[in-house]
mmCIF file of C-alpha atoms in Angstrom:
data_model
loop_
_atom_site.group_PDB
_atom_site.id
_atom_site.type_symbol
_atom_site.label_atom_id
_atom_site.label_comp_id
_atom_site.label_asym_id
_atom_site.label_seq_id
_atom_site.Cartn_x
_atom_site.Cartn_y
_atom_site.Cartn_z
ATOM 1 C CA MET C 1226 12.218 71.181 41.450
ATOM 2 C CA GLN C 1227 12.431 74.707 42.871
ATOM 3 C CA VAL C 1228 12.520 75.262 46.628
ATOM 4 C CA SER C 1229 11.036 78.441 48.047
ATOM 5 C CA LYS C 1230 13.274 80.555 50.290
ATOM 6 C CA ARG C 1231 10.544 80.330 52.911
ATOM 7 C CA GLU C 1232 11.326 76.636 53.291
ATOM 8 C CA PHE C 1233 14.668 77.564 54.865
ATOM 9 C CA GLU C 1234 12.781 79.401 57.601
ATOM 10 C CA SER C 1235 10.504 76.448 58.327
ATOM 11 C CA LYS C 1236 10.832 75.083 61.848
ATOM 12 C CA TYR C 1237 10.759 71.540 60.463
ATOM 13 C CA PHE C 1238 13.683 72.286 58.137
ATOM 14 C CA LYS C 1239 15.651 73.802 61.025
ATOM 15 C CA ASN C 1240 14.903 70.824 63.258
ATOM 16 C CA MET C 1241 16.136 68.516 60.497
ATOM 17 C CA LEU C 1242 19.427 70.437 60.322
ATOM 18 C CA ARG C 1243 19.824 70.284 64.089
ATOM 19 C CA GLU C 1244 19.180 66.543 64.079
ATOM 20 C CA GLN C 1245 21.721 66.021 61.309
ATOM 21 C CA GLY C 1246 24.290 68.118 63.151
ATOM 22 C CA GLY C 1247 23.821 66.233 66.390
ATOM 23 C CA GLU C 1248 24.282 69.384 68.460
ATOM 24 C CA GLY C 1249 20.876 69.482 70.137
ATOM 25 C CA MET C 1250 17.597 71.219 69.421
ATOM 26 C CA ASP C 1251 18.831 74.563 70.808
ATOM 27 C CA THR C 1252 21.577 74.982 68.191
ATOM 28 C CA PRO C 1253 21.166 78.302 66.303
ATOM 29 C CA ILE C 1254 20.528 78.046 62.566
ATOM 30 C CA LEU C 1255 21.638 80.652 60.034
ATOM 31 C CA LYS C 1256 18.905 82.689 58.396
ATOM 32 C CA VAL C 1257 18.716 82.928 54.608
ATOM 33 C CA LYS C 1258 20.699 86.175 54.382
ATOM 34 C CA ASP C 1259 23.434 84.880 56.694
ATOM 35 C CA LEU C 1260 23.468 81.560 54.844
ATOM 36 C CA LEU C 1261 24.106 83.327 51.535
ATOM 37 C CA LEU C 1262 26.975 85.288 53.096
ATOM 38 C CA TYR C 1263 28.426 82.069 54.513
ATOM 39 C CA VAL C 1264 28.228 80.229 51.172
ATOM 40 C CA ARG C 1265 29.840 83.132 49.325
ATOM 41 C CA ALA C 1266 32.614 83.305 51.903
ATOM 42 C CA GLU C 1267 33.252 79.573 51.524
ATOM 43 C CA PHE C 1268 33.384 79.992 47.754
ATOM 44 C CA ASP C 1269 35.905 82.810 48.123
ATOM 45 C CA VAL C 1270 38.090 80.481 50.202
ATOM 46 C CA PHE C 1271 37.776 77.824 47.491
ATOM 47 C CA LEU C 1272 38.868 80.343 44.823
ATOM 48 C CA PHE C 1273 41.836 81.432 46.947
ATOM 49 C CA PHE C 1274 43.172 77.887 47.228
ATOM 50 C CA LEU C 1275 42.373 77.081 43.576
ATOM 51 C CA ARG C 1276 44.299 80.121 42.339
ATOM 52 C CA PHE C 1277 47.176 79.372 44.709
ATOM 53 C CA MET C 1278 47.403 75.796 43.420
ATOM 54 C CA ILE C 1279 47.168 76.901 39.784
ATOM 55 C CA GLN C 1280 49.952 79.459 40.360
ATOM 56 C CA CYS C 1281 52.166 76.807 41.987
ATOM 57 C CA LYS C 1282 51.508 74.400 39.137
ATOM 58 C CA HIS C 1283 52.187 77.093 36.544
ATOM 59 C CA ASP C 1284 55.538 77.907 38.176
ATOM 60 C CA LEU C 1285 56.423 74.215 38.399
ATOM 61 C CA ALA C 1286 55.598 73.713 34.705
ATOM 62 C CA LYS C 1287 57.895 76.633 33.764
ATOM 63 C CA GLY C 1288 55.057 78.330 31.892
ATOM 64 C CA ASN C 1289 54.082 75.223 29.907
ATOM 65 C CA ARG C 1290 50.435 74.257 29.683
ATOM 66 C CA PHE C 1291 49.634 71.466 32.120
ATOM 67 C CA ALA C 1292 45.848 71.093 32.483
ATOM 68 C CA GLN C 1293 43.113 69.225 30.670
ATOM 69 C CA ALA C 1294 39.779 70.987 30.265
ATOM 70 C CA LEU C 1295 36.511 69.085 30.543
ATOM 71 C CA HIS C 1296 33.075 70.322 29.614
ATOM 72 C CA ASP C 1297 29.617 69.016 28.876
ATOM 73 C CA GLY C 1298 26.351 70.739 28.107
ATOM 74 C CA GLY C 1299 22.957 70.024 29.561
ATOM 75 C CA THR C 1300 19.422 71.290 29.158
ATOM 76 C CA LEU C 1301 17.112 71.501 32.159
ATOM 77 C CA VAL C 1302 13.406 70.758 32.137
ATOM 78 C CA ASN C 1303 12.742 74.486 31.806
ATOM 79 C CA LYS C 1304 14.816 74.451 28.542
ATOM 80 C CA ARG C 1305 17.632 76.550 30.018
ATOM 81 C CA LYS C 1306 21.052 75.393 28.802
ATOM 82 C CA TYR C 1307 24.107 75.118 31.047
ATOM 83 C CA GLN C 1308 27.746 74.130 30.598
ATOM 84 C CA ALA C 1309 29.636 72.205 33.275
ATOM 85 C CA ILE C 1310 33.287 73.271 33.032
ATOM 86 C CA GLY C 1311 36.211 71.662 34.813
ATOM 87 C CA LEU C 1312 40.005 71.451 34.936
ATOM 88 C CA GLN C 1313 42.027 68.306 35.527
ATOM 89 C CA PHE C 1314 45.694 68.394 36.562
ATOM 90 C CA ILE C 1315 48.258 66.666 38.766
ATOM 91 C CA ASP C 1316 48.861 68.098 42.225
ATOM 92 C CA PRO C 1317 51.944 70.397 42.384
ATOM 93 C CA GLU C 1318 53.481 67.955 44.871
ATOM 94 C CA TRP C 1319 52.538 64.931 42.714
ATOM 95 C CA ARG C 1320 50.282 63.479 45.397
ATOM 96 C CA CYS C 1321 47.036 63.046 43.447
ATOM 97 C CA ASN C 1322 45.042 63.938 40.363
ATOM 98 C CA HIS C 1323 42.709 66.912 40.815
ATOM 99 C CA VAL C 1324 39.420 67.246 38.927
ATOM 100 C CA VAL C 1325 37.948 70.651 39.792
ATOM 101 C CA CYS C 1326 34.638 72.121 38.648
ATOM 102 C CA VAL C 1327 35.334 75.780 37.937
ATOM 103 C CA GLY C 1328 31.877 76.791 36.754
ATOM 104 C CA PHE C 1329 28.363 75.842 35.765
ATOM 105 C CA PRO C 1330 27.344 78.905 33.731
ATOM 106 C CA HIS C 1331 24.171 79.448 31.784
ATOM 107 C CA SER C 1332 24.701 79.346 28.001
ATOM 108 C CA MET C 1333 22.416 80.865 25.411
ATOM 109 C CA ASN C 1334 23.060 77.942 23.033
ATOM 110 C CA ASN C 1335 25.480 75.052 22.539
ATOM 111 C CA ARG C 1336 27.183 76.210 19.354
ATOM 112 C CA ASP C 1337 30.925 75.611 19.272
ATOM 113 C CA PHE C 1338 31.880 79.285 19.079
ATOM 114 C CA GLN C 1339 29.678 80.382 21.993
ATOM 115 C CA VAL C 1340 30.749 77.423 24.165
ATOM 116 C CA ALA C 1341 34.406 78.166 23.440
ATOM 117 C CA GLN C 1342 33.962 81.771 24.546
ATOM 118 C CA LEU C 1343 32.194 80.608 27.698
ATOM 119 C CA LEU C 1344 35.065 78.215 28.526
ATOM 120 C CA GLU C 1345 37.707 80.893 28.057
ATOM 121 C CA LYS C 1346 35.819 83.449 30.139
ATOM 122 C CA THR C 1347 34.966 81.065 32.982
ATOM 123 C CA VAL C 1348 38.507 79.683 33.306
ATOM 124 C CA ALA C 1349 40.004 83.189 33.214
ATOM 125 C CA VAL C 1350 37.643 84.541 35.891
ATOM 126 C CA ARG C 1351 38.115 81.580 38.229
ATOM 127 C CA THR C 1352 41.893 81.060 37.880
ATOM 128 C CA LEU C 1353 43.136 84.537 36.830
ATOM 129 C CA PHE C 1354 45.039 82.827 34.005
ATOM 130 C CA ALA C 1355 44.206 82.851 30.307
ATOM 131 C CA PHE C 1356 42.732 79.584 29.016
ATOM 132 C CA GLU C 1357 45.536 79.109 26.474
ATOM 133 C CA ASP C 1358 48.165 79.458 29.232
ATOM 134 C CA LEU C 1359 46.803 76.483 31.176
ATOM 135 C CA VAL C 1360 45.052 73.997 28.896
ATOM 136 C CA SER C 1361 46.920 71.585 26.632
ATOM 137 C CA ALA C 1362 44.139 69.051 26.006
ATOM 138 C CA MET C 1363 40.353 68.857 26.119
ATOM 139 C CA ARG C 1364 37.936 66.046 26.825
ATOM 140 C CA GLN C 1365 34.364 66.308 25.616
ATOM 141 C CA ASP C 1366 31.485 64.522 23.971
ATOM 142 C CA ARG C 1367 32.118 63.705 20.317
ATOM 143 C CA ALA C 1368 29.359 66.129 19.326
ATOM 144 C CA ALA C 1369 31.398 68.982 20.865
ATOM 145 C CA LYS C 1370 34.736 68.272 19.159
ATOM 146 C CA GLY C 1371 34.560 71.594 17.351
ATOM 147 C CA VAL C 1372 34.858 73.511 20.626
ATOM 148 C CA ALA C 1373 38.542 72.571 20.980
ATOM 149 C CA ALA C 1374 39.289 73.957 17.527
ATOM 150 C CA GLU C 1375 37.506 77.203 18.391
ATOM 151 C CA VAL C 1376 39.434 77.626 21.640
ATOM 152 C CA CYS C 1377 42.927 76.968 20.339
ATOM 153 C CA ALA C 1378 44.192 75.177 17.238
ATOM 154 C CA GLU C 1379 47.028 73.568 19.213
ATOM 155 C CA VAL C 1380 44.779 71.966 21.824
ATOM 156 C CA GLU C 1381 44.683 68.169 21.595
ATOM 157 C CA GLU C 1382 41.146 66.896 20.986
ATOM 158 C CA GLU C 1383 39.978 63.868 22.946
ATOM 159 C CA VAL C 1384 36.458 62.501 22.809
ATOM 160 C CA CYS C 1385 34.687 60.839 25.688
ATOM 161 C CA ASP C 1386 34.482 57.076 25.246
ATOM 162 C CA MET C 1387 31.796 56.932 27.913
ATOM 163 C CA HIS C 1388 29.484 59.047 25.745
ATOM 164 C CA ASP C 1389 30.391 56.992 22.675
ATOM 165 C CA GLY C 1390 29.524 53.749 24.422
ATOM 166 C CA GLY C 1391 26.268 55.168 25.715
ATOM 167 C CA LYS C 1392 25.287 56.248 22.203
ATOM 168 C CA LEU C 1393 25.772 52.693 20.927
ATOM 169 C CA GLY C 1394 23.142 51.482 23.365
ATOM 170 C CA ARG C 1395 20.772 54.330 22.507
ATOM 171 C CA ALA C 1396 21.175 53.585 18.797
ATOM 172 C CA ALA C 1397 20.346 49.900 19.390
ATOM 173 C CA THR C 1398 17.022 50.779 21.046
ATOM 174 C CA GLY C 1399 16.089 53.459 18.500
ATOM 175 C CA ALA C 1400 16.530 56.419 20.851
ATOM 176 C CA LEU C 1401 19.388 57.809 18.755
ATOM 177 C CA THR C 1402 19.154 58.072 14.971
ATOM 178 C CA ARG C 1403 21.100 59.666 12.162
ATOM 179 C CA SER C 1404 19.463 62.403 10.180
ATOM 180 C CA ARG C 1405 19.891 64.308 6.955
ATOM 181 C CA LYS C 1406 18.432 67.798 6.833
ATOM 182 C CA LYS C 1407 16.738 67.064 10.179
ATOM 183 C CA VAL C 1408 14.971 63.989 8.724
ATOM 184 C CA PRO C 1409 15.893 60.640 10.363
ATOM 185 C CA ILE C 1410 17.388 58.205 7.865
ATOM 186 C CA ASN C 1411 17.394 55.140 10.137
ATOM 187 C CA PRO C 1412 14.295 55.453 12.354
ATOM 188 C CA PHE C 1413 13.392 52.558 14.640
ATOM 189 C CA PRO C 1414 9.937 53.488 16.005
ATOM 190 C CA GLU C 1415 9.241 49.882 17.046
ATOM 191 C CA GLY C 1416 12.251 49.934 19.363
ATOM 192 C CA VAL C 1417 11.255 53.287 20.823
ATOM 193 C CA ALA C 1418 7.702 52.043 21.441
ATOM 194 C CA LEU C 1419 8.949 48.840 23.065
ATOM 195 C CA MET C 1420 11.263 50.727 25.420
ATOM 196 C CA LYS C 1421 8.400 53.048 26.325
ATOM 197 C CA SER C 1422 6.275 50.002 27.206
ATOM 198 C CA ALA C 1423 9.105 48.666 29.367
ATOM 199 C CA HIS C 1424 9.381 52.042 31.100
ATOM 200 C CA ASP C 1425 5.611 52.283 31.641
ATOM 201 C CA MET C 1426 5.602 48.775 33.113
ATOM 202 C CA GLY C 1427 8.290 49.755 35.603
ATOM 203 C CA VAL C 1428 6.427 52.939 36.563
ATOM 204 C CA HIS C 1429 3.192 50.953 37.069
ATOM 205 C CA PHE C 1430 4.772 48.669 39.669
ATOM 206 C CA SER C 1431 6.570 51.512 41.463
ATOM 207 C CA TYR C 1432 3.362 52.933 42.956
ATOM 208 C CA GLY C 1433 1.504 51.901 46.079
ATOM 209 C CA THR C 1434 1.297 48.188 46.824
ATOM 210 C CA ARG C 1435 1.377 47.004 43.213
ATOM 211 C CA HIS C 1436 4.745 45.310 43.624
ATOM 212 C CA ASP C 1437 3.458 43.489 46.711
ATOM 213 C CA SER C 1438 0.408 42.395 44.709
ATOM 214 C CA LEU C 1439 2.716 41.104 41.988
ATOM 215 C CA MET C 1440 4.704 39.080 44.514
ATOM 216 C CA ALA C 1441 1.510 37.679 46.072
ATOM 217 C CA ILE C 1442 0.038 36.575 42.740
ATOM 218 C CA ILE C 1443 3.183 34.904 41.469
ATOM 219 C CA GLY C 1444 3.842 33.290 44.835
ATOM 220 C CA ALA C 1445 0.597 31.383 44.423
ATOM 221 C CA THR C 1446 1.235 30.438 40.789
ATOM 222 C CA ILE C 1447 4.899 29.913 39.915
ATOM 223 C CA GLY C 1448 6.557 29.850 43.320
ATOM 224 C CA LYS C 1449 9.875 31.474 44.118
ATOM 225 C CA VAL C 1450 11.137 34.413 42.018
ATOM 226 C CA PRO C 1451 14.019 36.876 42.484
ATOM 227 C CA PRO C 1452 13.159 39.238 45.391
ATOM 228 C CA ILE C 1453 13.844 42.373 43.388
ATOM 229 C CA LYS C 1454 11.986 45.462 42.265
ATOM 230 C CA ILE C 1455 11.928 46.903 38.777
ATOM 231 C CA GLN C 1456 14.537 49.654 38.536
ATOM 232 C CA VAL C 1457 12.772 52.436 36.661
ATOM 233 C CA ASP C 1458 15.030 54.510 34.381
ATOM 234 C CA LEU C 1459 14.067 57.878 35.841
ATOM 235 C CA ASN C 1460 17.624 59.227 35.571
ATOM 236 C CA THR C 1461 17.823 59.880 31.834
ATOM 237 C CA THR C 1462 21.468 61.044 31.989
ATOM 238 C CA ARG C 1463 22.772 57.846 33.595
ATOM 239 C CA VAL C 1464 24.266 55.635 30.896
ATOM 240 C CA ALA C 1465 23.298 52.338 32.550
ATOM 241 C CA ALA C 1466 19.744 53.379 33.535
ATOM 242 C CA GLN C 1467 17.972 51.560 30.691
ATOM 243 C CA HIS C 1468 20.101 48.471 31.229
ATOM 244 C CA SER C 1469 19.043 48.358 34.882
ATOM 245 C CA LEU C 1470 15.400 48.672 33.834
ATOM 246 C CA LEU C 1471 15.537 45.823 31.303
ATOM 247 C CA HIS C 1472 17.739 43.610 33.459
ATOM 248 C CA SER C 1473 15.310 43.751 36.372
ATOM 249 C CA GLU C 1474 12.266 43.177 34.132
ATOM 250 C CA LEU C 1475 13.902 40.260 32.336
ATOM 251 C CA ARG C 1476 14.732 38.620 35.659
ATOM 252 C CA LEU C 1477 11.049 38.960 36.578
ATOM 253 C CA ASN C 1478 9.695 37.989 33.153
ATOM 254 C CA ARG C 1479 8.024 34.744 34.371
ATOM 255 C CA ALA C 1480 6.415 36.653 37.203
ATOM 256 C CA LEU C 1481 5.215 39.440 34.944
ATOM 257 C CA LYS C 1482 3.792 36.993 32.393
ATOM 258 C CA SER C 1483 1.845 35.240 35.150
ATOM 259 C CA TYR C 1484 0.648 38.552 36.503
ATOM 260 C CA TRP C 1485 -0.813 39.648 33.160
ATOM 261 C CA ALA C 1486 -2.308 36.204 32.639
ATOM 262 C CA SER C 1487 -4.276 36.523 35.892
ATOM 263 C CA GLU C 1488 -5.015 40.238 35.593
ATOM 264 C CA GLN C 1489 -6.567 42.361 32.873
ATOM 265 C CA PRO C 1490 -3.922 42.776 30.123
ATOM 266 C CA SER C 1491 -2.689 46.345 29.793
ATOM 267 C CA ALA C 1492 -1.016 48.410 27.108
ATOM 268 C CA TRP C 1493 2.399 47.256 28.312
ATOM 269 C CA SER C 1494 1.771 43.525 28.635
ATOM 270 C CA MET C 1495 4.143 41.990 26.083
ATOM 271 C CA SER C 1496 4.128 39.143 23.594
ATOM 272 C CA GLU C 1497 6.797 36.448 23.517
ATOM 273 C CA ALA C 1498 8.437 38.131 20.521
ATOM 274 C CA GLN C 1499 8.626 41.431 22.390
ATOM 275 C CA TRP C 1500 10.233 39.738 25.390
ATOM 276 C CA ASN C 1501 12.836 38.222 23.047
ATOM 277 C CA THR C 1502 13.543 41.644 21.574
ATOM 278 C CA LEU C 1503 13.936 43.106 25.061
ATOM 279 C CA ALA C 1504 16.454 40.355 25.803
ATOM 280 C CA GLU C 1505 18.432 41.382 22.718
ATOM 281 C CA PHE C 1506 18.287 45.027 23.792
ATOM 282 C CA GLY C 1507 19.451 43.959 27.234
ATOM 283 C CA GLY C 1508 22.407 42.101 25.730
ATOM 284 C CA VAL C 1509 23.631 45.172 23.863
ATOM 285 C CA LEU C 1510 23.071 47.437 26.860
ATOM 286 C CA SER C 1511 24.942 44.991 29.077
ATOM 287 C CA ILE C 1512 28.002 45.361 26.827
ATOM 288 C CA THR C 1513 27.774 49.149 26.658
ATOM 289 C CA LYS C 1514 27.329 49.326 30.431
ATOM 290 C CA ARG C 1515 30.633 47.545 30.942
ATOM 291 C CA THR C 1516 32.282 49.592 28.229
ATOM 292 C CA THR C 1517 31.263 52.924 29.697
ATOM 293 C CA ALA C 1518 32.473 51.813 33.133
ATOM 294 C CA ASN C 1519 35.843 50.455 31.974
ATOM 295 C CA VAL C 1520 36.830 53.414 29.804
ATOM 296 C CA GLN C 1521 36.528 55.737 32.795
ATOM 297 C CA LEU C 1522 39.401 53.956 34.527
ATOM 298 C CA GLU C 1523 42.724 55.671 33.853
ATOM 299 C CA ASN C 1524 44.635 52.427 33.626
ATOM 300 C CA ALA C 1525 46.942 51.228 30.849
ATOM 301 C CA MET C 1526 45.505 47.703 31.091
ATOM 302 C CA THR C 1527 41.938 48.840 30.363
ATOM 303 C CA GLY C 1528 42.570 51.811 28.091
ATOM 304 C CA SER C 1529 42.045 49.774 24.898
ATOM 305 C CA TYR C 1530 38.762 48.192 26.020
ATOM 306 C CA GLY C 1531 36.704 51.002 24.500
ATOM 307 C CA ALA C 1532 37.755 50.382 20.871
ATOM 308 C CA LEU C 1533 37.581 46.597 21.268
ATOM 309 C CA ILE C 1534 34.103 46.437 22.796
ATOM 310 C CA LYS C 1535 32.792 49.138 20.461
ATOM 311 C CA GLY C 1536 33.843 47.009 17.485
ATOM 312 C CA LEU C 1537 32.198 43.909 18.939
ATOM 313 C CA THR C 1538 29.025 45.856 19.683
ATOM 314 C CA MET C 1539 28.836 47.274 16.160
ATOM 315 C CA ASN C 1540 29.205 43.741 14.748
#
């Protein structure tokens, strides 16, 4: 969603800021031009401290590379591609682990060579150090492993177990397939259609008083049910979004069956076999949800969970 600059001049927007600040309705609010100057000044302060910390860390490491680079690509609704680029390193005084976003530049495409150039340029501009002088390892999605090779042959490649676990769930529901010459070799259109029906069902009950009507109908027919709402998977980048959708619908399955029995059946009212399939999908997604959460913990006791649960899921 794009916000017009005129919205920042709206009296309602200014009153909201004053209310949030708690300073009274007479508090002056920056105009758009002054706001831009303020944001840029704050960013300059951020760069000053980032470069100071990087310099201290570089001196402490005696010129050895000490940072891990992180990056991931994304495509917006308007089809513009961006790369989120970050650096991860231990504080020079060994107090904490820093994960710093150093850029979110627009990229023409997501090819390994172009992404590698974008990483090197962004890191150099933000830190005033060459990429190869700072970075000893890289963490990325498995699909972007080639970027590390393009940046520097000596960089250690590490793939993101969170993305791997998420792809297992997407493969189980048919959302992710393998292809040869851009032709899917293991399509699962039935799974895709079933997940779409589950999504449409959640959207249907998210509007108006439909959820209240559902509760009223089932209260008169089957009695007490879990007091929950269907969690629609609107956030398509969140790994556990589809699990939350299915888990909430499966908990309400008796209620939903009664609802469609008393109302006109719709395109997303499901048969018993479809409910059983959703339960199987939910089981796989429940495992991948836990996997993708555990592998993000930098802990020796949970570091091996990813390979173990991935093997169990594949079986």
